[in-house]
Amino acid sequence: MLVVMKANATPEMIEAVVKSVTEMGLSAHPIPGANRTAIGVTGNKTQVHSDRLRVMPGVQDLVHVTEPYKLVGLDFHPERSVIDVAGVKFGGEELVFIGGPCSVEDRDTTLAIARKVRDAGGEVFRGGAFKPRTSPYSFQGYGEDALKTLDAVRSETGLRIVTEAIDPENLRLVAKYADMIQIGARNMQNFSLLREAGKSGKPVLLKRGMSSTVEEFLMAAEYVLSEGNPNVILCERGVRTFAAHTRNTMDLSAIPFVRSKSHLPIIADPSHGTGVRDMVAPLARAAIAVGADGLIVETHINPDQALSDGFQTVGSDVFAQIVDEASRIAPVVGRTVASRKSE
Ligand code: PEP
Ligand code: MN
């Protein structure tokens, strides 16, 4: 870190900062300039706890050099992580496609959707059993019955299962059925849930909060890793902005930015990212082009009948089209698609 002193800071003020830094067990290196002095701080393994320095007389600014996230960052882990979800690998050369309805539906409908996902080249099935809905009067999911339906999907199709946990207690139940636990946008900073997900050791799909910065997003992942669970896959799902033509603004730039800061895989959710059925395929193509490691897409055999989020759910034909288009973009960004290798 660099402590930038004000131009009128006195030698006593500079000396006091040096003393405080030394008391913190770190080394201070004053660098006198033409107008002001900067003090380099070294010896820290994580970001310096700088609150004490910020308020000292003569201090103008603090410039952090070390990232605050040490486990998810690239400083101590420069090689990219490949996360294994029951045999499906995220973050390697191959793109991974997750498809399924917003909420788990009745068994027959859910299985019919799952077969279409598998036939299109999807490898993981999504579907909420416990839904964090904005309104308490909206459909809240079929609960444990839905988890049993997901179990049937896995045994009948071979697809891996990702489904959301909404509180720490419910996470333990979800972990019994799921191959990967989803932590949704509304819970991205539910720290007890993040810690519980960390303790479970299961792969975690962590979605970006709708009003969170990328730094907050990475710090949320840090919670899971700090409990000893390195298996986190990040998901950009759009953020709130003033734009009214979409439900959320899909922050495509977050994808290359996260990849420049973290070794964790990052996938994209163009369904929640747009909230508009006809925009899902275009934004899916864009996400692959900017370097996403895969996609999670809401799809249904009859989107208009979906129990939730039907307006942003694509039909099975469009899901297949998305996989096909992604497989054609893949070579441009140095990726491959497993289901298309033999073609
Ligand atoms: C979902 O995946 O259905 C969901 C609720 O997503 P998000 O948490 O991103 O809103
Ligand atoms: Mn949804």
Coordinates of N, CA, C and O and ligand atoms in Angstrom, one line a residue, residues 102 126 131-132 164 182 184-186 207 210 237 269 272 298 309, ligand 1:
C102 N -37.0 -22.3 -14.5 CA -36.7 -21.5 -13.3 C -37.0 -22.3 -12.0 O -36.1 -22.5 -11.2
R126 N -30.7 -27.3 -14.3 CA -31.1 -26.4 -13.3 C -32.6 -26.4 -13.0 O -33.4 -26.8 -13.8
K131 N -37.6 -21.3 -3.9 CA -37.4 -20.1 -4.7 C -37.5 -18.8 -3.8 O -38.4 -18.6 -3.1
P132 N -36.4 -18.0 -3.9 CA -36.5 -16.7 -3.2 C -37.2 -15.7 -4.0 O -36.7 -14.9 -4.8
E164 N -30.9 -24.2 -5.9 CA -30.6 -23.2 -5.0 C -30.9 -23.5 -3.5 O -31.9 -24.1 -3.2
Q182 N -26.6 -23.8 -5.6 CA -26.7 -22.4 -6.1 C -26.9 -21.4 -5.0 O -27.8 -21.7 -4.1
G184 N -28.1 -17.7 -4.7 CA -28.7 -16.7 -5.6 C -28.3 -15.3 -5.4 O -27.7 -14.9 -4.3
A185 N -28.6 -14.4 -6.3 CA -28.3 -13.0 -6.3 C -28.7 -12.4 -4.9 O -28.0 -11.6 -4.3
R186 N -29.9 -12.7 -4.5 CA -30.5 -12.1 -3.3 C -29.7 -12.5 -2.0 O -29.8 -11.9 -1.0
K207 N -24.0 -16.6 -7.6 CA -24.5 -15.6 -8.5 C -24.2 -14.2 -8.0 O -24.3 -14.0 -6.7
M210 N -27.5 -8.4 -7.3 CA -28.0 -7.4 -8.4 C -27.5 -6.0 -8.2 O -27.6 -5.2 -9.1
R237 N -25.1 -12.4 -13.6 CA -26.5 -12.5 -14.0 C -27.2 -11.2 -14.1 O -28.4 -11.1 -14.0
D269 N -25.5 -15.9 -17.1 CA -26.9 -16.2 -17.0 C -27.7 -15.1 -17.8 O -28.1 -14.1 -17.3
H272 N -31.7 -14.2 -16.5 CA -31.9 -13.2 -15.5 C -31.2 -11.9 -16.0 O -31.5 -10.8 -15.6
E298 N -32.5 -20.5 -18.6 CA -33.8 -21.0 -18.2 C -34.6 -21.4 -19.5 O -34.8 -20.7 -20.4
D309 N -40.9 -17.1 -14.0 CA -39.9 -16.5 -14.9 C -40.2 -17.0 -16.4 O -39.2 -17.0 -17.2
Ligands
PEP1 C1 -32.7 -18.3 -10.5 O1 -31.6 -18.8 -11.0 O2 -33.8 -18.8 -10.8 C2 -32.6 -17.1 -9.7 C3 -33.5 -16.8 -8.8 O3 -31.5 -16.4 -10.0 P1 -31.0 -15.0 -9.4 O4 -30.6 -15.4 -8.0 O5 -29.8 -14.7 -10.2 O6 -32.1 -14.0 -9.4

